[in-house]
Amino acid sequence: MLHTQKFFICNITSWLSKRTRHIINVYCSTLTNGNLSKQQKENIQKTKELIETELSKMKKKNKVMEYIEKSILHDKEILDIINYIQKVNPDNMCYVAELNPGLGVLTRELLKAGVPLIHLYEGNLRLHKILEIICTKYPGKLKLISSKCSNLFGIIRTIHDEKTTKKYQDNFKAIESKNWEDETYMQIIGACDNIYLFTFIIHNLIFRNGFMFYGRPVFYIAILPSVWNKYNICTSLNIYTYTKVIFKLMFNYELLGTLSRKAFIPWPKKKQHKRNSSVLSAKQNYEQLYVVKLEPKADIYAQLSPKDWITFSYFVRHHMQKRCTRVIPALEKWVPDCGIKLIAKDYTIYTQFGDLTPTQILELFKEFKSWPDYKESHFIDYMKDSVGAHNEFEFLNE
């Protein structure tokens, strides 16, 4: 997980003479003022000792020094995130959730920008003590979500684990729900280097779990360039997959700008890659992060019902396992002799699923679903077996 890092200019001079302790001294100076109580000062001292202990465990302290010193050059990256958000959404101050706040650098800038209340979702429990102290400095403006499921995106296993999904869902109980067609009810801001990020978001939207349960959220996230490129390419490439189709149909998305990868820790390790395309992708990931705006479309349920989106997701996943799967032979396995109907819709015996745009695949599903034989086809049984394995029977039976 990624965390923004920033240390204040007034302390830079002390770094040159006290390198072995500058991380602790600089951080604690941002929390100390004359109005703190004795207990709060004791808490700061404990935090200071906590950071010092963690630092002593590191084998390569010079790397830590390098992180901090070079981060000075990238202080403006924090403000860039704020500027990107203010340009596209200056007025919406609904439930604001910060992903991976780390040491609270971006948090402070959000408060300066006028955000009245920020909910902090930090999956690294070691950082919670530090964040708790920051919360005491800004009473009523910060709320740390204290839970084992406090990482907004880092629990991919909830896709298959019903108990964990329920605990995860409980994180959002206090949020005021809105109709799906209304304006967004939640803003999620932060950075994430998980390559499965969009897969997790897509799953939550299809099944309306987690942060998708109470309305439409909007995401302002710094992500790896390779993740963005995977979902924002033309259909002729080999990475035209099931998730790409769903993503294009269900989300509005926009690239807002780029940030230096050096502004986020931990820095990635350089790896050897044999393919030129992999080398280029790795180079981008090493040098940059993309700030993107991601928002579920307000009209998706005008296209299909919530249940039908689940069915459609299986339809796409099953038939896009191979892009070369031919449309007519594949659908005739479910509904015999349906080829005549498809030929009348300008499909040929050679038309492949990989030839179709996401919108065309959606229209094909609507046509398939409209046939009288659809409800009696084996497709329904196969779909229920597959979806049921992911603990979604209750949703389908509502």
PDB file of C-alpha atoms in Angstrom, residues 107-291:
ATOM      1  CA  THR A 107      -5.003  14.473   5.269  1.00  0.00           C
ATOM      2  CA  ARG A 108      -3.689  17.829   6.459  1.00  0.00           C
ATOM      3  CA  GLU A 109      -3.849  19.304   2.962  1.00  0.00           C
ATOM      4  CA  LEU A 110      -7.450  18.155   2.559  1.00  0.00           C
ATOM      5  CA  LEU A 111      -8.342  19.904   5.815  1.00  0.00           C
ATOM      6  CA  LYS A 112      -6.634  23.080   4.593  1.00  0.00           C
ATOM      7  CA  ALA A 113      -8.685  22.828   1.388  1.00  0.00           C
ATOM      8  CA  GLY A 114     -11.863  23.011   3.458  1.00  0.00           C
ATOM      9  CA  VAL A 115     -12.982  19.398   3.806  1.00  0.00           C
ATOM     10  CA  PRO A 116     -15.051  19.441   7.038  1.00  0.00           C
ATOM     11  CA  LEU A 117     -14.674  15.765   8.043  1.00  0.00           C
ATOM     12  CA  ILE A 118     -12.365  13.027   6.759  1.00  0.00           C
ATOM     13  CA  HIS A 119     -12.763   9.308   7.507  1.00  0.00           C
ATOM     14  CA  LEU A 120      -9.373   7.581   7.560  1.00  0.00           C
ATOM     15  CA  TYR A 121      -9.128   3.995   6.262  1.00  0.00           C
ATOM     16  CA  GLU A 122      -5.642   2.713   7.064  1.00  0.00           C
ATOM     17  CA  GLY A 123      -4.930  -1.005   6.709  1.00  0.00           C
ATOM     18  CA  ASN A 124      -1.510  -0.843   8.388  1.00  0.00           C
ATOM     19  CA  LEU A 125      -2.401  -1.120  12.082  1.00  0.00           C
ATOM     20  CA  ARG A 126       1.100   0.020  13.082  1.00  0.00           C
ATOM     21  CA  LEU A 127       0.231   3.488  11.791  1.00  0.00           C
ATOM     22  CA  HIS A 128      -2.990   3.765  13.786  1.00  0.00           C
ATOM     23  CA  LYS A 129      -1.238   5.109  16.899  1.00  0.00           C
ATOM     24  CA  ILE A 130       0.263   7.917  14.831  1.00  0.00           C
ATOM     25  CA  LEU A 131      -3.068   8.687  13.172  1.00  0.00           C
ATOM     26  CA  GLU A 132      -4.832   8.714  16.547  1.00  0.00           C
ATOM     27  CA  ILE A 133      -2.510  11.480  17.702  1.00  0.00           C
ATOM     28  CA  ILE A 134      -3.173  13.458  14.526  1.00  0.00           C
ATOM     29  CA  CYS A 135      -6.901  13.079  15.189  1.00  0.00           C
ATOM     30  CA  THR A 136      -6.469  14.691  18.618  1.00  0.00           C
ATOM     31  CA  LYS A 137      -4.868  17.705  16.964  1.00  0.00           C
ATOM     32  CA  TYR A 138      -7.917  18.170  14.715  1.00  0.00           C
ATOM     33  CA  PRO A 139     -10.893  17.354  16.991  1.00  0.00           C
ATOM     34  CA  GLY A 140     -14.161  16.777  15.166  1.00  0.00           C
ATOM     35  CA  LYS A 141     -12.494  16.848  11.745  1.00  0.00           C
ATOM     36  CA  LEU A 142     -10.927  13.389  11.530  1.00  0.00           C
ATOM     37  CA  LYS A 143     -12.344   9.941  12.240  1.00  0.00           C
ATOM     38  CA  LEU A 144     -10.061   6.915  12.208  1.00  0.00           C
ATOM     39  CA  ILE A 145     -11.866   3.724  11.247  1.00  0.00           C
ATOM     40  CA  SER A 146     -10.508   1.277  13.837  1.00  0.00           C
ATOM     41  CA  SER A 147     -11.167  -2.168  12.432  1.00  0.00           C
ATOM     42  CA  LYS A 148      -9.309  -5.142  11.027  1.00  0.00           C
ATOM     43  CA  CYS A 149     -11.245  -4.395   7.844  1.00  0.00           C
ATOM     44  CA  SER A 150     -10.208  -0.738   7.844  1.00  0.00           C
ATOM     45  CA  ASN A 151      -8.376  -0.985   4.534  1.00  0.00           C
ATOM     46  CA  LEU A 152     -10.894   0.184   1.946  1.00  0.00           C
ATOM     47  CA  PHE A 153      -9.517  -1.924  -0.913  1.00  0.00           C
ATOM     48  CA  GLY A 154      -6.984  -4.317   0.569  1.00  0.00           C
ATOM     49  CA  ILE A 155      -9.244  -7.285   1.363  1.00  0.00           C
ATOM     50  CA  ILE A 156      -9.737  -8.951  -1.997  1.00  0.00           C
ATOM     51  CA  ARG A 157     -10.662 -12.191  -0.209  1.00  0.00           C
ATOM     52  CA  THR A 158     -14.027 -10.664   0.722  1.00  0.00           C
ATOM     53  CA  ILE A 159     -15.078 -11.582  -2.799  1.00  0.00           C
ATOM     54  CA  HIS A 160     -15.320 -15.192  -1.624  1.00  0.00           C
ATOM     55  CA  ASP A 161     -15.697 -14.883   2.156  1.00  0.00           C
ATOM     56  CA  GLU A 162     -19.220 -14.166   3.420  1.00  0.00           C
ATOM     57  CA  LYS A 163     -18.228 -13.467   7.058  1.00  0.00           C
ATOM     58  CA  THR A 164     -15.446 -11.089   6.080  1.00  0.00           C
ATOM     59  CA  THR A 165     -17.764  -9.366   3.621  1.00  0.00           C
ATOM     60  CA  LYS A 166     -20.256  -8.669   6.432  1.00  0.00           C
ATOM     61  CA  LYS A 167     -17.554  -7.194   8.684  1.00  0.00           C
ATOM     62  CA  TYR A 168     -16.340  -5.125   5.768  1.00  0.00           C
ATOM     63  CA  GLN A 169     -19.894  -3.947   5.069  1.00  0.00           C
ATOM     64  CA  ASP A 170     -20.263  -2.767   8.683  1.00  0.00           C
ATOM     65  CA  ASN A 171     -17.617  -0.082   8.031  1.00  0.00           C
ATOM     66  CA  PHE A 172     -20.183   1.885   6.049  1.00  0.00           C
ATOM     67  CA  LYS A 173     -23.232   1.638   8.346  1.00  0.00           C
ATOM     68  CA  ALA A 174     -23.113   5.255   9.473  1.00  0.00           C
ATOM     69  CA  ILE A 175     -23.164   6.658   5.943  1.00  0.00           C
ATOM     70  CA  GLU A 176     -26.316   8.370   4.714  1.00  0.00           C
ATOM     71  CA  SER A 177     -27.595   6.388   1.736  1.00  0.00           C
ATOM     72  CA  LYS A 178     -28.784   7.933  -1.531  1.00  0.00           C
ATOM     73  CA  ASN A 179     -30.669   6.687  -4.554  1.00  0.00           C
ATOM     74  CA  TRP A 180     -28.353   5.369  -7.233  1.00  0.00           C
ATOM     75  CA  GLU A 181     -29.468   8.022  -9.724  1.00  0.00           C
ATOM     76  CA  ASP A 182     -28.724  10.874  -7.282  1.00  0.00           C
ATOM     77  CA  GLU A 183     -25.377  12.621  -6.940  1.00  0.00           C
ATOM     78  CA  THR A 184     -22.522  10.650  -5.426  1.00  0.00           C
ATOM     79  CA  TYR A 185     -22.759   9.992  -1.683  1.00  0.00           C
ATOM     80  CA  MET A 186     -19.099   9.293  -0.966  1.00  0.00           C
ATOM     81  CA  GLN A 187     -15.698  10.536  -2.157  1.00  0.00           C
ATOM     82  CA  ILE A 188     -12.730   8.182  -1.888  1.00  0.00           C
ATOM     83  CA  ILE A 189      -9.330   9.858  -2.116  1.00  0.00           C
ATOM     84  CA  GLY A 190      -5.876   8.320  -1.918  1.00  0.00           C
ATOM     85  CA  ALA A 191      -3.361   6.054  -3.614  1.00  0.00           C
ATOM     86  CA  CYS A 192      -3.227   2.313  -4.236  1.00  0.00           C
ATOM     87  CA  ASP A 193      -0.640   0.155  -6.007  1.00  0.00           C
ATOM     88  CA  ASN A 194      -2.727  -3.033  -6.001  1.00  0.00           C
ATOM     89  CA  ILE A 195      -2.997  -4.399  -9.556  1.00  0.00           C
ATOM     90  CA  TYR A 196      -6.388  -5.929  -8.678  1.00  0.00           C
ATOM     91  CA  LEU A 197      -7.883  -2.604  -7.596  1.00  0.00           C
ATOM     92  CA  PHE A 198     -10.314  -2.226 -10.502  1.00  0.00           C
ATOM     93  CA  THR A 199     -11.302  -5.901 -10.299  1.00  0.00           C
ATOM     94  CA  PHE A 200     -12.288  -5.377  -6.658  1.00  0.00           C
ATOM     95  CA  ILE A 201     -14.251  -2.199  -7.445  1.00  0.00           C
ATOM     96  CA  ILE A 202     -16.048  -3.897 -10.362  1.00  0.00           C
ATOM     97  CA  HIS A 203     -17.055  -6.863  -8.180  1.00  0.00           C
ATOM     98  CA  ASN A 204     -18.424  -4.559  -5.484  1.00  0.00           C
ATOM     99  CA  LEU A 205     -20.495  -2.722  -8.075  1.00  0.00           C
ATOM    100  CA  ILE A 206     -21.906  -5.856  -9.720  1.00  0.00           C
ATOM    101  CA  PHE A 207     -23.035  -7.311  -6.376  1.00  0.00           C
ATOM    102  CA  ARG A 208     -23.596  -3.919  -4.670  1.00  0.00           C
ATOM    103  CA  ASN A 209     -21.307  -4.733  -1.748  1.00  0.00           C
ATOM    104  CA  GLY A 210     -19.214  -2.540   0.524  1.00  0.00           C
ATOM    105  CA  PHE A 211     -18.925   1.064  -0.584  1.00  0.00           C
ATOM    106  CA  MET A 212     -21.372   0.425  -3.466  1.00  0.00           C
ATOM    107  CA  PHE A 213     -24.259  -0.569  -1.178  1.00  0.00           C
ATOM    108  CA  TYR A 214     -25.490   2.871  -0.098  1.00  0.00           C
ATOM    109  CA  GLY A 215     -25.239   4.780  -3.380  1.00  0.00           C
ATOM    110  CA  ARG A 216     -22.711   5.888  -5.977  1.00  0.00           C
ATOM    111  CA  PRO A 217     -19.194   6.687  -4.757  1.00  0.00           C
ATOM    112  CA  VAL A 218     -16.669   8.681  -6.742  1.00  0.00           C
ATOM    113  CA  PHE A 219     -12.971   7.796  -6.619  1.00  0.00           C
ATOM    114  CA  TYR A 220      -9.980  10.106  -6.957  1.00  0.00           C
ATOM    115  CA  ILE A 221      -7.123   7.642  -6.829  1.00  0.00           C
ATOM    116  CA  ALA A 222      -3.443   7.585  -7.740  1.00  0.00           C
ATOM    117  CA  ILE A 223      -2.877   4.219  -9.445  1.00  0.00           C
ATOM    118  CA  LEU A 224      -0.188   2.394 -11.397  1.00  0.00           C
ATOM    119  CA  PRO A 225      -0.005   3.391 -15.095  1.00  0.00           C
ATOM    120  CA  SER A 226      -0.166  -0.296 -16.070  1.00  0.00           C
ATOM    121  CA  VAL A 227      -3.566  -0.633 -14.341  1.00  0.00           C
ATOM    122  CA  TRP A 228      -4.939   2.383 -16.192  1.00  0.00           C
ATOM    123  CA  ASN A 229      -3.540   1.248 -19.544  1.00  0.00           C
ATOM    124  CA  LYS A 230      -5.039  -2.208 -19.123  1.00  0.00           C
ATOM    125  CA  TYR A 231      -8.547  -0.769 -18.968  1.00  0.00           C
ATOM    126  CA  ASN A 232      -8.125   2.126 -21.375  1.00  0.00           C
ATOM    127  CA  ILE A 233      -6.967   0.473 -24.590  1.00  0.00           C
ATOM    128  CA  CYS A 234      -8.584  -0.421 -27.917  1.00  0.00           C
ATOM    129  CA  THR A 235     -10.382  -3.751 -28.303  1.00  0.00           C
ATOM    130  CA  SER A 236      -7.888  -5.175 -30.815  1.00  0.00           C
ATOM    131  CA  LEU A 237      -5.218  -5.884 -28.209  1.00  0.00           C
ATOM    132  CA  ASN A 238      -4.814  -9.176 -26.373  1.00  0.00           C
ATOM    133  CA  ILE A 239      -5.840  -7.711 -23.030  1.00  0.00           C
ATOM    134  CA  TYR A 240      -9.454  -7.224 -24.132  1.00  0.00           C
ATOM    135  CA  THR A 241     -10.980  -9.166 -21.256  1.00  0.00           C
ATOM    136  CA  TYR A 242     -14.136  -9.662 -19.211  1.00  0.00           C
ATOM    137  CA  THR A 243     -13.245  -6.950 -16.691  1.00  0.00           C
ATOM    138  CA  LYS A 244     -12.443  -4.509 -19.497  1.00  0.00           C
ATOM    139  CA  VAL A 245     -15.933  -4.984 -20.977  1.00  0.00           C
ATOM    140  CA  ILE A 246     -17.675  -4.489 -17.612  1.00  0.00           C
ATOM    141  CA  PHE A 247     -15.493  -1.493 -16.760  1.00  0.00           C
ATOM    142  CA  LYS A 248     -16.318   0.298 -20.019  1.00  0.00           C
ATOM    143  CA  LEU A 249     -20.053  -0.268 -19.606  1.00  0.00           C
ATOM    144  CA  MET A 250     -20.492   0.552 -15.918  1.00  0.00           C
ATOM    145  CA  PHE A 251     -18.073   3.424 -15.236  1.00  0.00           C
ATOM    146  CA  ASN A 252     -17.288   6.949 -16.304  1.00  0.00           C
ATOM    147  CA  TYR A 253     -13.561   7.549 -15.990  1.00  0.00           C
ATOM    148  CA  GLU A 254     -11.045  10.292 -16.619  1.00  0.00           C
ATOM    149  CA  LEU A 255      -7.278  10.682 -16.378  1.00  0.00           C
ATOM    150  CA  LEU A 256      -6.719  13.861 -14.349  1.00  0.00           C
ATOM    151  CA  GLY A 257      -2.928  13.998 -14.339  1.00  0.00           C
ATOM    152  CA  THR A 258       0.300  12.309 -13.292  1.00  0.00           C
ATOM    153  CA  LEU A 259       2.371  12.302 -10.110  1.00  0.00           C
ATOM    154  CA  SER A 260       5.965  11.332  -9.454  1.00  0.00           C
ATOM    155  CA  ARG A 261       6.274   7.821  -8.014  1.00  0.00           C
ATOM    156  CA  LYS A 262       9.011   9.162  -5.736  1.00  0.00           C
ATOM    157  CA  ALA A 263       6.379  11.060  -3.751  1.00  0.00           C
ATOM    158  CA  PHE A 264       4.977   7.783  -2.391  1.00  0.00           C
ATOM    159  CA  ILE A 265       6.491   5.091  -0.204  1.00  0.00           C
ATOM    160  CA  PRO A 266       7.508   2.344  -0.359  1.00  0.00           C
ATOM    161  CA  TRP A 267       9.355   2.855  -3.655  1.00  0.00           C
ATOM    162  CA  PRO A 268       9.032  -0.037  -6.106  1.00  0.00           C
ATOM    163  CA  LYS A 269      11.917  -2.366  -6.853  1.00  0.00           C
ATOM    164  CA  LYS A 270      13.233  -2.544 -10.392  1.00  0.00           C
ATOM    165  CA  LYS A 271      12.672  -5.935 -12.004  1.00  0.00           C
ATOM    166  CA  GLN A 272      14.037  -7.593 -15.107  1.00  0.00           C
ATOM    167  CA  HIS A 273      11.541  -8.155 -17.930  1.00  0.00           C
ATOM    168  CA  LYS A 274      12.107 -10.056 -21.169  1.00  0.00           C
ATOM    169  CA  ARG A 275       9.413  -8.437 -23.323  1.00  0.00           C
ATOM    170  CA  ASN A 276       9.781  -4.860 -24.544  1.00  0.00           C
ATOM    171  CA  SER A 277       6.163  -4.110 -23.640  1.00  0.00           C
ATOM    172  CA  SER A 278       6.754  -5.342 -20.086  1.00  0.00           C
ATOM    173  CA  VAL A 279       9.901  -3.211 -19.803  1.00  0.00           C
ATOM    174  CA  LEU A 280       7.981  -0.107 -20.903  1.00  0.00           C
ATOM    175  CA  SER A 281       5.130  -0.841 -18.483  1.00  0.00           C
ATOM    176  CA  ALA A 282       7.525  -1.451 -15.579  1.00  0.00           C
ATOM    177  CA  LYS A 283       9.396   1.772 -16.386  1.00  0.00           C
ATOM    178  CA  GLN A 284       6.131   3.735 -16.240  1.00  0.00           C
ATOM    179  CA  ASN A 285       5.164   2.113 -12.940  1.00  0.00           C
ATOM    180  CA  TYR A 286       8.570   2.955 -11.501  1.00  0.00           C
ATOM    181  CA  GLU A 287       8.455   6.617 -12.520  1.00  0.00           C
ATOM    182  CA  GLN A 288       4.818   7.716 -12.282  1.00  0.00           C
ATOM    183  CA  LEU A 289       1.363   7.295 -10.801  1.00  0.00           C
ATOM    184  CA  TYR A 290      -1.784   8.340 -12.642  1.00  0.00           C
ATOM    185  CA  VAL A 291      -4.462  10.313 -10.823  1.00  0.00           C
TER     186      VAL A 291
END
